Protein backbone atom coordinates (compact mmCIF):
# COMPACT_ATOMS: atom_id res chain seq x y z
CA UNK A 1 0.00 0.00 0.00
CA UNK A 2 1.28 3.46 -0.91
CA UNK A 3 0.50 6.45 1.28
CA UNK A 4 1.84 9.97 1.71
CA UNK A 5 3.48 10.55 5.09
CA UNK A 6 4.37 14.14 6.01
CA UNK A 7 4.44 15.05 2.33
CA UNK A 8 6.68 12.15 1.27
CA UNK A 9 5.58 8.96 -0.51
CA UNK A 10 5.84 5.87 1.68
CA UNK A 11 5.20 2.22 0.98
CA UNK A 12 3.69 0.15 3.79
CA UNK A 13 3.98 -3.62 4.06
CA UNK A 14 1.89 -5.62 6.53
CA UNK A 15 0.62 -2.50 8.28
CA UNK A 16 -3.14 -2.13 8.65
CA UNK A 17 -3.78 0.36 11.46
CA UNK A 18 -2.39 3.62 12.77
CA UNK A 19 -1.11 1.85 15.91
CA UNK A 20 0.91 -0.56 13.79
CA UNK A 21 2.36 2.33 11.80
CA UNK A 22 3.36 4.20 14.99
CA UNK A 23 5.08 1.06 16.25
CA UNK A 24 6.92 0.64 12.95
CA UNK A 25 8.06 4.29 13.13
CA UNK A 26 8.99 3.89 16.83
CA UNK A 27 6.76 6.82 17.80
CA UNK A 28 5.08 7.16 21.20
CA UNK A 29 1.31 7.37 20.55
CA UNK A 30 0.90 9.73 23.52
CA UNK A 31 3.17 12.43 22.10
CA UNK A 32 1.92 12.66 18.52
CA UNK A 33 -0.93 14.39 16.72
CA UNK A 34 -2.19 12.57 13.63
CA UNK A 35 -4.10 14.09 10.72
CA UNK A 36 -5.48 11.51 8.30
CA UNK A 37 -6.67 13.15 5.10
CA UNK A 38 -6.77 16.47 7.02
CA UNK A 39 -8.93 15.07 9.83
CA UNK A 40 -7.57 14.78 13.39
CA UNK A 41 -7.70 11.19 14.67
CA UNK A 42 -8.31 10.82 18.43
CA UNK A 43 -5.80 8.57 20.24
CA UNK A 44 -8.48 6.06 21.32
CA UNK A 45 -9.03 5.29 17.62
CA UNK A 46 -5.38 4.54 16.74
CA UNK A 47 -5.91 0.78 17.28
CA UNK A 48 -8.93 0.58 15.00
CA UNK A 49 -8.27 3.25 12.37
CA UNK A 50 -7.22 1.43 9.20
CA UNK A 51 -5.04 2.88 6.48
CA UNK A 52 -6.01 2.79 2.83
CA UNK A 53 -4.21 3.16 -0.49
CA UNK A 54 -3.41 6.83 -1.29
CA UNK A 55 -4.14 8.08 2.24
CA UNK A 56 -2.41 11.30 3.18
CA UNK A 57 -1.05 11.26 6.70
CA UNK A 58 0.55 14.02 8.75
CA UNK A 59 2.20 13.02 12.02
CA UNK A 60 3.42 15.79 14.30
CA UNK A 61 5.74 14.44 16.95
CA UNK A 62 6.28 16.49 20.12
CA UNK A 63 9.41 16.52 22.26
CA UNK A 64 9.51 17.63 25.89
CA UNK A 65 10.71 21.03 27.12
CA UNK A 66 9.15 24.39 27.70
CA UNK B 1 8.50 69.71 15.27
CA UNK B 2 9.61 68.28 18.62
CA UNK B 3 8.66 65.03 20.28
CA UNK B 4 8.01 65.68 23.99
CA UNK B 5 6.96 62.61 26.04
CA UNK B 6 5.64 61.06 22.80
CA UNK B 7 3.59 64.21 21.95
CA UNK B 8 4.40 66.06 18.75
CA UNK B 9 4.89 69.74 19.54
CA UNK B 10 5.76 72.83 17.47
CA UNK B 11 9.31 74.00 17.91
CA UNK B 12 10.00 77.66 18.69
CA UNK B 13 13.48 79.17 18.30
CA UNK B 14 15.46 79.54 21.53
CA UNK B 15 13.22 77.18 23.55
CA UNK B 16 14.96 75.39 26.43
CA UNK B 17 14.21 72.13 28.18
CA UNK B 18 13.03 74.21 31.19
CA UNK B 19 10.48 75.97 28.93
CA UNK B 20 9.12 72.61 27.76
CA UNK B 21 9.01 71.25 31.32
CA UNK B 22 7.06 74.31 32.51
CA UNK B 23 4.51 73.72 29.77
CA UNK B 24 4.22 69.89 29.68
CA UNK B 25 5.46 68.44 33.02
CA UNK B 26 6.15 71.04 35.72
CA UNK B 27 7.24 68.45 38.33
CA UNK B 28 9.91 66.92 36.03
CA UNK B 29 13.41 66.71 37.53
CA UNK B 30 15.17 64.48 34.99
CA UNK B 31 15.51 65.59 31.38
CA UNK B 32 16.51 63.30 28.51
CA UNK B 33 17.41 64.92 25.19
CA UNK B 34 17.80 62.51 22.26
CA UNK B 35 18.55 59.67 24.62
CA UNK B 36 21.01 61.43 26.95
CA UNK B 37 20.49 63.22 30.30
CA UNK B 38 20.81 66.96 29.85
CA UNK B 39 20.57 70.12 32.05
CA UNK B 40 17.31 72.10 32.07
CA UNK B 41 19.00 75.10 30.44
CA UNK B 42 19.82 73.18 27.23
CA UNK B 43 18.32 74.64 24.07
CA UNK B 44 16.22 72.35 21.89
CA UNK B 45 16.26 72.16 18.12
CA UNK B 46 13.81 71.05 15.44
CA UNK B 47 13.49 67.24 15.37
CA UNK B 48 14.70 66.71 18.97
CA UNK B 49 13.17 63.98 21.09
CA UNK B 50 12.68 65.03 24.72
CA UNK B 51 11.61 62.95 27.74
CA UNK B 52 10.57 64.84 30.86
CA UNK B 53 10.63 62.52 33.87
CA UNK B 54 9.76 62.98 37.52
CA UNK B 55 12.15 60.65 39.37
CA UNK B 56 10.54 58.40 41.94
CA UNK B 57 7.01 59.20 40.80
CA UNK B 58 5.22 56.47 38.88
CA UNK B 59 3.20 57.37 35.84
CA UNK B 60 -0.54 56.66 36.14
CA UNK B 61 -1.98 53.71 34.18
CA UNK B 62 -3.56 56.29 31.84
CA UNK B 63 -0.19 57.91 31.19
CA UNK B 64 1.39 54.51 30.52
CA UNK B 65 -1.41 53.59 28.11
CA UNK B 66 -0.94 56.89 26.34
CA UNK B 67 2.81 56.29 25.99
CA UNK B 68 2.24 52.80 24.57
CA UNK B 69 -0.36 54.12 22.17
CA UNK B 70 1.94 56.87 20.98
CA UNK B 71 4.85 54.46 20.57
CA UNK B 72 2.91 51.72 18.75
CA UNK B 73 0.44 54.08 16.99
CA UNK B 74 -3.20 54.18 18.19
CA UNK B 75 -4.59 51.83 15.52
CA UNK B 76 -2.22 49.04 16.47
CA UNK B 77 -2.47 49.64 20.22
CA UNK B 78 -6.28 49.54 20.17
CA UNK B 79 -6.14 46.07 18.57
CA UNK B 80 -3.57 44.81 21.08
CA UNK B 81 -5.54 46.19 24.02
CA UNK B 82 -8.76 44.61 22.73
CA UNK B 83 -7.16 41.16 22.52
CA UNK B 84 -6.78 38.28 24.94
CA UNK B 85 -4.33 35.39 25.11
CA UNK B 86 -3.98 32.35 27.34
CA UNK B 87 -0.57 30.92 28.23
CA UNK B 88 -0.47 27.21 29.05
CA UNK B 89 2.49 26.56 31.34
CA UNK B 90 4.59 29.28 32.96
CA UNK B 91 8.11 27.88 32.63
CA UNK B 92 10.92 29.15 30.43
CA UNK B 93 8.63 29.70 27.45
CA UNK B 94 5.50 30.84 29.26
CA UNK B 95 7.13 33.32 31.62
CA UNK B 96 9.00 34.97 28.72
CA UNK B 97 5.95 35.03 26.42
CA UNK B 98 3.89 36.59 29.23
CA UNK B 99 6.52 39.30 29.76
CA UNK B 100 6.52 40.21 26.08
CA UNK B 101 2.72 40.33 25.91
CA UNK B 102 2.48 42.44 29.09
CA UNK B 103 5.07 44.91 27.83
CA UNK B 104 3.19 45.54 24.57
CA UNK B 105 -0.03 46.12 26.53
CA UNK B 106 -2.15 43.06 25.73
CA UNK B 107 -5.68 43.58 27.06
CA UNK B 108 -6.09 40.33 28.95
CA UNK B 109 -3.98 37.27 29.78
CA UNK B 110 -4.97 33.96 31.32
CA UNK B 111 -1.95 32.44 33.08
CA UNK B 112 -2.07 28.70 33.72
CA UNK B 113 0.28 26.57 35.83
CA UNK B 114 0.05 24.35 38.94
CA UNK B 115 3.69 24.36 40.00
CA UNK B 116 5.84 26.45 42.35
CA UNK B 117 9.07 28.29 41.57
CA UNK B 118 12.06 26.02 42.23
CA UNK B 119 15.77 26.88 42.29
CA UNK B 120 16.37 24.74 39.17
CA UNK B 121 13.94 26.96 37.21
CA UNK B 122 15.98 30.12 37.57
CA UNK B 123 18.48 29.36 34.75
CA UNK B 124 15.78 30.30 32.27
CA UNK B 125 12.46 31.23 33.84
CA UNK B 126 11.57 34.83 34.61
CA UNK B 127 11.29 34.61 38.38
CA UNK B 128 13.45 35.94 41.19
CA UNK B 129 15.40 34.12 43.91
CA UNK B 130 13.09 35.55 46.59
CA UNK B 131 10.11 33.97 44.78
CA UNK B 132 11.28 30.36 45.31
CA UNK B 133 8.39 28.35 46.70
CA UNK B 134 5.66 30.69 45.39
CA UNK B 135 3.06 29.46 42.93
CA UNK B 136 4.27 30.43 39.45
CA UNK B 137 0.89 31.98 38.66
CA UNK B 138 1.15 34.33 41.66
CA UNK B 139 4.85 35.12 41.21
CA UNK B 140 4.39 35.88 37.52
CA UNK B 141 1.34 38.05 38.19
CA UNK B 142 3.42 40.12 40.63
CA UNK B 143 6.22 40.48 38.09
CA UNK B 144 3.96 41.32 35.13
CA UNK B 145 2.08 44.00 37.06
CA UNK B 146 5.41 45.67 37.78
CA UNK B 147 6.05 45.73 34.01
CA UNK B 148 2.57 46.97 33.08
CA UNK B 149 -0.08 47.63 35.73
CA UNK B 150 -2.80 47.99 33.08
CA UNK B 151 -2.83 44.37 31.92
CA UNK B 152 -5.77 42.31 33.15
CA UNK B 153 -4.67 38.88 34.47
CA UNK B 154 -6.65 35.78 35.31
CA UNK B 155 -4.87 32.91 37.09
CA UNK B 156 -5.67 29.25 36.42
CA UNK B 157 -4.01 27.27 39.20
CA UNK B 158 -4.49 23.62 38.27
CA UNK B 159 -2.85 20.74 36.47
CA UNK B 160 -4.67 20.84 33.15
CA UNK B 161 -6.06 17.79 31.35
CA UNK B 162 -7.21 17.58 27.74
CA UNK B 163 -10.94 18.00 28.55
CA UNK B 164 -10.22 21.19 30.60
CA UNK B 165 -8.79 23.06 27.65
CA UNK B 166 -11.94 24.02 25.68
CA UNK B 167 -13.86 24.70 28.90
CA UNK B 168 -11.26 27.16 30.17
CA UNK B 169 -9.81 28.73 27.05
CA UNK B 170 -12.37 28.80 24.22
CA UNK B 171 -13.00 32.55 24.64
CA UNK B 172 -9.44 33.80 24.08
CA UNK B 173 -8.12 35.12 20.77
CA UNK B 174 -4.83 33.21 20.86
CA UNK B 175 -3.87 30.15 22.88
CA UNK B 176 -0.10 29.91 23.45
CA UNK B 177 1.08 26.42 24.42
CA UNK B 178 4.19 26.52 26.62
CA UNK B 179 3.86 23.14 28.35
CA UNK B 180 6.92 21.11 29.28
CA UNK B 181 5.16 17.74 28.89
CA UNK B 182 4.97 16.44 25.29
CA UNK B 183 1.76 14.53 26.08
CA UNK B 184 0.01 17.81 26.95
CA UNK B 185 1.56 19.55 23.93
CA UNK B 186 -0.08 16.95 21.68
CA UNK B 187 -3.34 17.11 23.63
CA UNK B 188 -3.52 20.90 23.34
CA UNK B 189 -2.97 20.89 19.57
CA UNK B 190 -5.69 18.26 19.06
CA UNK B 191 -8.06 20.11 21.33
CA UNK B 192 -7.68 23.47 19.62
CA UNK B 193 -8.11 22.02 16.12
CA UNK B 194 -11.15 19.92 16.99
CA UNK B 195 -12.90 21.82 19.80
CA UNK B 196 -11.89 25.49 19.64
CA UNK B 197 -12.67 26.52 16.09
CA UNK B 198 -12.34 30.28 16.72
CA UNK B 199 -9.13 30.22 18.74
CA UNK B 200 -5.78 30.77 17.03
CA UNK B 201 -2.85 28.76 18.34
CA UNK B 202 0.90 28.95 18.76
CA UNK B 203 2.41 25.69 20.06
CA UNK B 204 6.00 24.68 20.77
CA UNK B 205 8.29 21.69 20.38
CA UNK B 206 12.09 21.42 20.49
CA UNK B 207 14.17 24.23 22.02
CA UNK B 208 16.55 22.55 24.50
CA UNK B 209 20.33 22.99 24.49
CA UNK B 210 22.36 25.58 22.58
CA UNK B 211 22.16 24.41 18.97
CA UNK B 212 21.95 26.77 15.99
CA UNK B 213 19.67 29.78 16.53
CA UNK B 214 18.20 29.52 13.09
CA UNK B 215 16.86 26.01 13.41
CA UNK B 216 14.09 27.43 15.61
CA UNK B 217 11.29 28.18 13.15
CA UNK B 218 7.58 29.01 13.13
CA UNK B 219 5.72 26.45 11.01
CA UNK B 220 2.13 26.72 9.79
CA UNK B 221 0.20 23.55 10.68
CA UNK B 222 -3.00 24.92 9.15
CA UNK B 223 -4.47 28.44 8.92
CA UNK B 224 -4.31 30.07 12.36
CA UNK B 225 -2.40 27.12 13.89
CA UNK B 226 1.37 27.48 14.25
CA UNK B 227 4.19 25.45 15.82
CA UNK B 228 7.48 26.97 17.04
CA UNK B 229 10.75 25.11 17.64
CA UNK B 230 13.18 22.80 15.86
CA UNK B 231 10.84 19.85 16.64
CA UNK B 232 13.79 17.61 17.65
CA UNK B 233 15.80 19.14 20.55
CA UNK B 234 14.29 17.34 23.50
CA UNK B 235 15.03 18.37 27.07
CA UNK B 236 16.94 15.63 28.87
CA UNK B 237 20.25 14.68 30.47
CA UNK B 238 23.11 16.36 28.60
CA UNK B 239 20.75 18.75 26.79
CA UNK B 240 19.05 20.97 29.31
CA UNK B 241 16.76 23.91 28.74
CA UNK B 242 18.71 27.18 28.82
CA UNK B 243 17.54 30.77 28.81
CA UNK B 244 19.00 31.87 25.44
CA UNK B 245 17.48 29.24 23.14
CA UNK B 246 14.25 28.91 25.11
CA UNK B 247 14.03 32.69 24.83
CA UNK B 248 14.36 32.52 21.03
CA UNK B 249 11.44 30.09 20.87
CA UNK B 250 9.38 32.08 23.38
CA UNK B 251 9.74 35.25 21.37
CA UNK B 252 8.87 33.43 18.14
CA UNK B 253 5.67 32.46 19.95
CA UNK B 254 5.00 35.98 21.28
CA UNK B 255 5.62 37.61 17.90
CA UNK B 256 3.42 35.07 16.12
CA UNK B 257 0.61 35.79 18.60
CA UNK B 258 1.07 39.50 17.93
CA UNK B 259 1.01 38.94 14.16
CA UNK B 260 -2.24 37.00 14.52
CA UNK B 261 -3.75 39.81 16.64
CA UNK B 262 -2.67 42.43 14.09
CA UNK B 263 -3.93 40.25 11.20
CA UNK B 264 -0.50 40.10 9.61
CA UNK B 265 -0.91 36.30 9.37
CA UNK B 266 -4.05 34.22 9.13
CA UNK B 267 -6.17 33.58 12.21
CA UNK B 268 -8.79 30.87 12.63
CA UNK B 269 -11.79 32.62 11.00
CA UNK B 270 -11.49 30.62 7.77
CA UNK B 271 -11.13 27.20 9.41
CA UNK B 272 -14.60 25.74 9.34
mmCIF file of N, CA and C in Angstrom, chain A residues 1-25 27 34-38 41 49-59:
data_model
loop_
_atom_site.group_PDB
_atom_site.id
_atom_site.type_symbol
_atom_site.label_atom_id
_atom_site.label_comp_id
_atom_site.label_asym_id
_atom_site.label_seq_id
_atom_site.Cartn_x
_atom_site.Cartn_y
_atom_site.Cartn_z
ATOM 1 N N UNK A 1 0.851 -1.198 0.000
ATOM 2 C CA UNK A 1 0.000 0.000 0.000
ATOM 3 C C UNK A 1 0.886 1.247 0.000
ATOM 4 N N UNK A 2 0.514 2.212 -0.829
ATOM 5 C CA UNK A 2 1.284 3.456 -0.907
ATOM 6 C C UNK A 2 0.490 4.593 -0.259
ATOM 7 N N UNK A 3 1.143 5.286 0.663
ATOM 8 C CA UNK A 3 0.504 6.448 1.280
ATOM 9 C C UNK A 3 1.463 7.632 1.175
ATOM 10 N N UNK A 4 0.958 8.814 1.573
ATOM 11 C CA UNK A 4 1.838 9.974 1.708
ATOM 12 C C UNK A 4 1.977 10.269 3.189
ATOM 13 N N UNK A 5 3.225 10.283 3.681
ATOM 14 C CA UNK A 5 3.481 10.549 5.092
ATOM 15 C C UNK A 5 4.298 11.828 5.204
ATOM 16 N N UNK A 6 3.729 12.824 5.863
ATOM 17 C CA UNK A 6 4.374 14.140 6.010
ATOM 18 C C UNK A 6 4.918 14.649 4.672
ATOM 19 N N UNK A 7 4.099 14.515 3.646
ATOM 20 C CA UNK A 7 4.443 15.053 2.331
ATOM 21 C C UNK A 7 5.319 14.165 1.475
ATOM 22 N N UNK A 8 5.799 13.041 2.038
ATOM 23 C CA UNK A 8 6.676 12.146 1.272
ATOM 24 C C UNK A 8 5.961 10.822 0.968
ATOM 25 N N UNK A 9 6.179 10.258 -0.228
ATOM 26 C CA UNK A 9 5.583 8.955 -0.512
ATOM 27 C C UNK A 9 6.182 7.877 0.397
ATOM 28 N N UNK A 10 5.343 6.952 0.835
ATOM 29 C CA UNK A 10 5.844 5.868 1.683
ATOM 30 C C UNK A 10 5.075 4.594 1.361
ATOM 31 N N UNK A 11 5.835 3.503 1.245
ATOM 32 C CA UNK A 11 5.196 2.217 0.977
ATOM 33 C C UNK A 11 5.090 1.434 2.277
ATOM 34 N N UNK A 12 3.914 0.904 2.547
ATOM 35 C CA UNK A 12 3.688 0.149 3.785
ATOM 36 C C UNK A 12 3.476 -1.318 3.452
ATOM 37 N N UNK A 13 4.169 -2.177 4.199
ATOM 38 C CA UNK A 13 3.975 -3.619 4.062
ATOM 39 C C UNK A 13 3.460 -4.160 5.382
ATOM 40 N N UNK A 14 2.398 -4.934 5.333
ATOM 41 C CA UNK A 14 1.890 -5.621 6.529
ATOM 42 C C UNK A 14 1.518 -4.643 7.639
ATOM 43 N N UNK A 15 1.073 -3.450 7.260
ATOM 44 C CA UNK A 15 0.617 -2.498 8.277
ATOM 45 C C UNK A 15 -0.824 -2.132 7.950
ATOM 46 N N UNK A 16 -1.725 -2.376 8.903
ATOM 47 C CA UNK A 16 -3.144 -2.129 8.645
ATOM 48 C C UNK A 16 -3.664 -0.912 9.390
ATOM 49 N N UNK A 17 -3.189 -0.697 10.628
ATOM 50 C CA UNK A 17 -3.779 0.364 11.457
ATOM 51 C C UNK A 17 -2.751 1.442 11.795
ATOM 52 N N UNK A 18 -3.270 2.540 12.334
ATOM 53 C CA UNK A 18 -2.385 3.622 12.774
ATOM 54 C C UNK A 18 -1.446 3.149 13.885
ATOM 55 N N UNK A 19 -1.968 2.348 14.824
ATOM 56 C CA UNK A 19 -1.112 1.852 15.914
ATOM 57 C C UNK A 19 0.074 1.067 15.367
ATOM 58 N N UNK A 20 -0.178 0.231 14.368
ATOM 59 C CA UNK A 20 0.906 -0.558 13.786
ATOM 60 C C UNK A 20 1.940 0.341 13.100
ATOM 61 N N UNK A 21 1.432 1.400 12.452
ATOM 62 C CA UNK A 21 2.360 2.327 11.798
ATOM 63 C C UNK A 21 3.226 3.052 12.838
ATOM 64 N N UNK A 22 2.599 3.506 13.939
ATOM 65 C CA UNK A 22 3.361 4.202 14.987
ATOM 66 C C UNK A 22 4.438 3.283 15.556
ATOM 67 N N UNK A 23 4.102 2.014 15.725
ATOM 68 C CA UNK A 23 5.077 1.062 16.246
ATOM 69 C C UNK A 23 6.239 0.900 15.273
ATOM 70 N N UNK A 24 5.894 0.767 13.997
ATOM 71 C CA UNK A 24 6.916 0.643 12.945
ATOM 72 C C UNK A 24 7.849 1.860 12.928
ATOM 73 N N UNK A 25 7.265 3.056 13.157
ATOM 74 C CA UNK A 25 8.060 4.290 13.133
ATOM 75 C C UNK A 25 8.709 4.584 14.486
ATOM 76 N N UNK A 27 7.292 5.573 17.232
ATOM 77 C CA UNK A 27 6.759 6.818 17.804
ATOM 78 C C UNK A 27 5.837 6.499 18.974
ATOM 79 N N UNK A 34 -2.088 13.198 14.953
ATOM 80 C CA UNK A 34 -2.185 12.573 13.632
ATOM 81 C C UNK A 34 -3.366 13.159 12.865
ATOM 82 N N UNK A 35 -3.065 13.643 11.656
ATOM 83 C CA UNK A 35 -4.096 14.091 10.721
ATOM 84 C C UNK A 35 -4.142 13.068 9.584
ATOM 85 N N UNK A 36 -5.295 12.453 9.408
ATOM 86 C CA UNK A 36 -5.484 11.508 8.304
ATOM 87 C C UNK A 36 -6.416 12.167 7.298
ATOM 88 N N UNK A 37 -5.900 12.440 6.132
ATOM 89 C CA UNK A 37 -6.669 13.148 5.097
ATOM 90 C C UNK A 37 -7.306 14.404 5.680
ATOM 91 N N UNK A 38 -6.481 15.175 6.364
ATOM 92 C CA UNK A 38 -6.774 16.470 7.019
ATOM 93 C C UNK A 38 -7.700 16.379 8.238
ATOM 94 N N UNK A 41 -7.268 12.492 14.133
ATOM 95 C CA UNK A 41 -7.704 11.194 14.674
ATOM 96 C C UNK A 41 -7.447 11.189 16.187
ATOM 97 N N UNK A 49 -8.272 2.482 13.618
ATOM 98 C CA UNK A 49 -8.274 3.246 12.369
ATOM 99 C C UNK A 49 -7.384 2.558 11.321
ATOM 100 N N UNK A 50 -8.002 2.107 10.233
ATOM 101 C CA UNK A 50 -7.217 1.435 9.201
ATOM 102 C C UNK A 50 -6.692 2.438 8.188
ATOM 103 N N UNK A 51 -5.634 2.044 7.535
ATOM 104 C CA UNK A 51 -5.042 2.876 6.480
ATOM 105 C C UNK A 51 -5.423 2.300 5.129
ATOM 106 N N UNK A 52 -5.606 3.207 4.169
ATOM 107 C CA UNK A 52 -6.009 2.789 2.832
ATOM 108 C C UNK A 52 -5.057 3.359 1.794
ATOM 109 N N UNK A 53 -5.024 2.709 0.643
ATOM 110 C CA UNK A 53 -4.206 3.160 -0.488
ATOM 111 C C UNK A 53 -4.455 4.661 -0.742
ATOM 112 N N UNK A 54 -3.376 5.406 -0.933
ATOM 113 C CA UNK A 54 -3.409 6.833 -1.290
ATOM 114 C C UNK A 54 -3.824 7.743 -0.143
ATOM 115 N N UNK A 55 -3.894 7.214 1.089
ATOM 116 C CA UNK A 55 -4.143 8.083 2.243
ATOM 117 C C UNK A 55 -3.015 9.103 2.390
ATOM 118 N N UNK A 56 -3.415 10.285 2.878
ATOM 119 C CA UNK A 56 -2.406 11.296 3.182
ATOM 120 C C UNK A 56 -2.372 11.485 4.694
ATOM 121 N N UNK A 57 -1.190 11.294 5.255
ATOM 122 C CA UNK A 57 -1.047 11.259 6.703
ATOM 123 C C UNK A 57 -0.025 12.309 7.137
ATOM 124 N N UNK A 58 -0.409 13.100 8.136
ATOM 125 C CA UNK A 58 0.555 14.021 8.754
ATOM 126 C C UNK A 58 0.715 13.597 10.200
ATOM 127 N N UNK A 59 1.942 13.349 10.618
ATOM 128 C CA UNK A 59 2.199 13.018 12.020
ATOM 129 C C UNK A 59 3.116 14.094 12.598
#
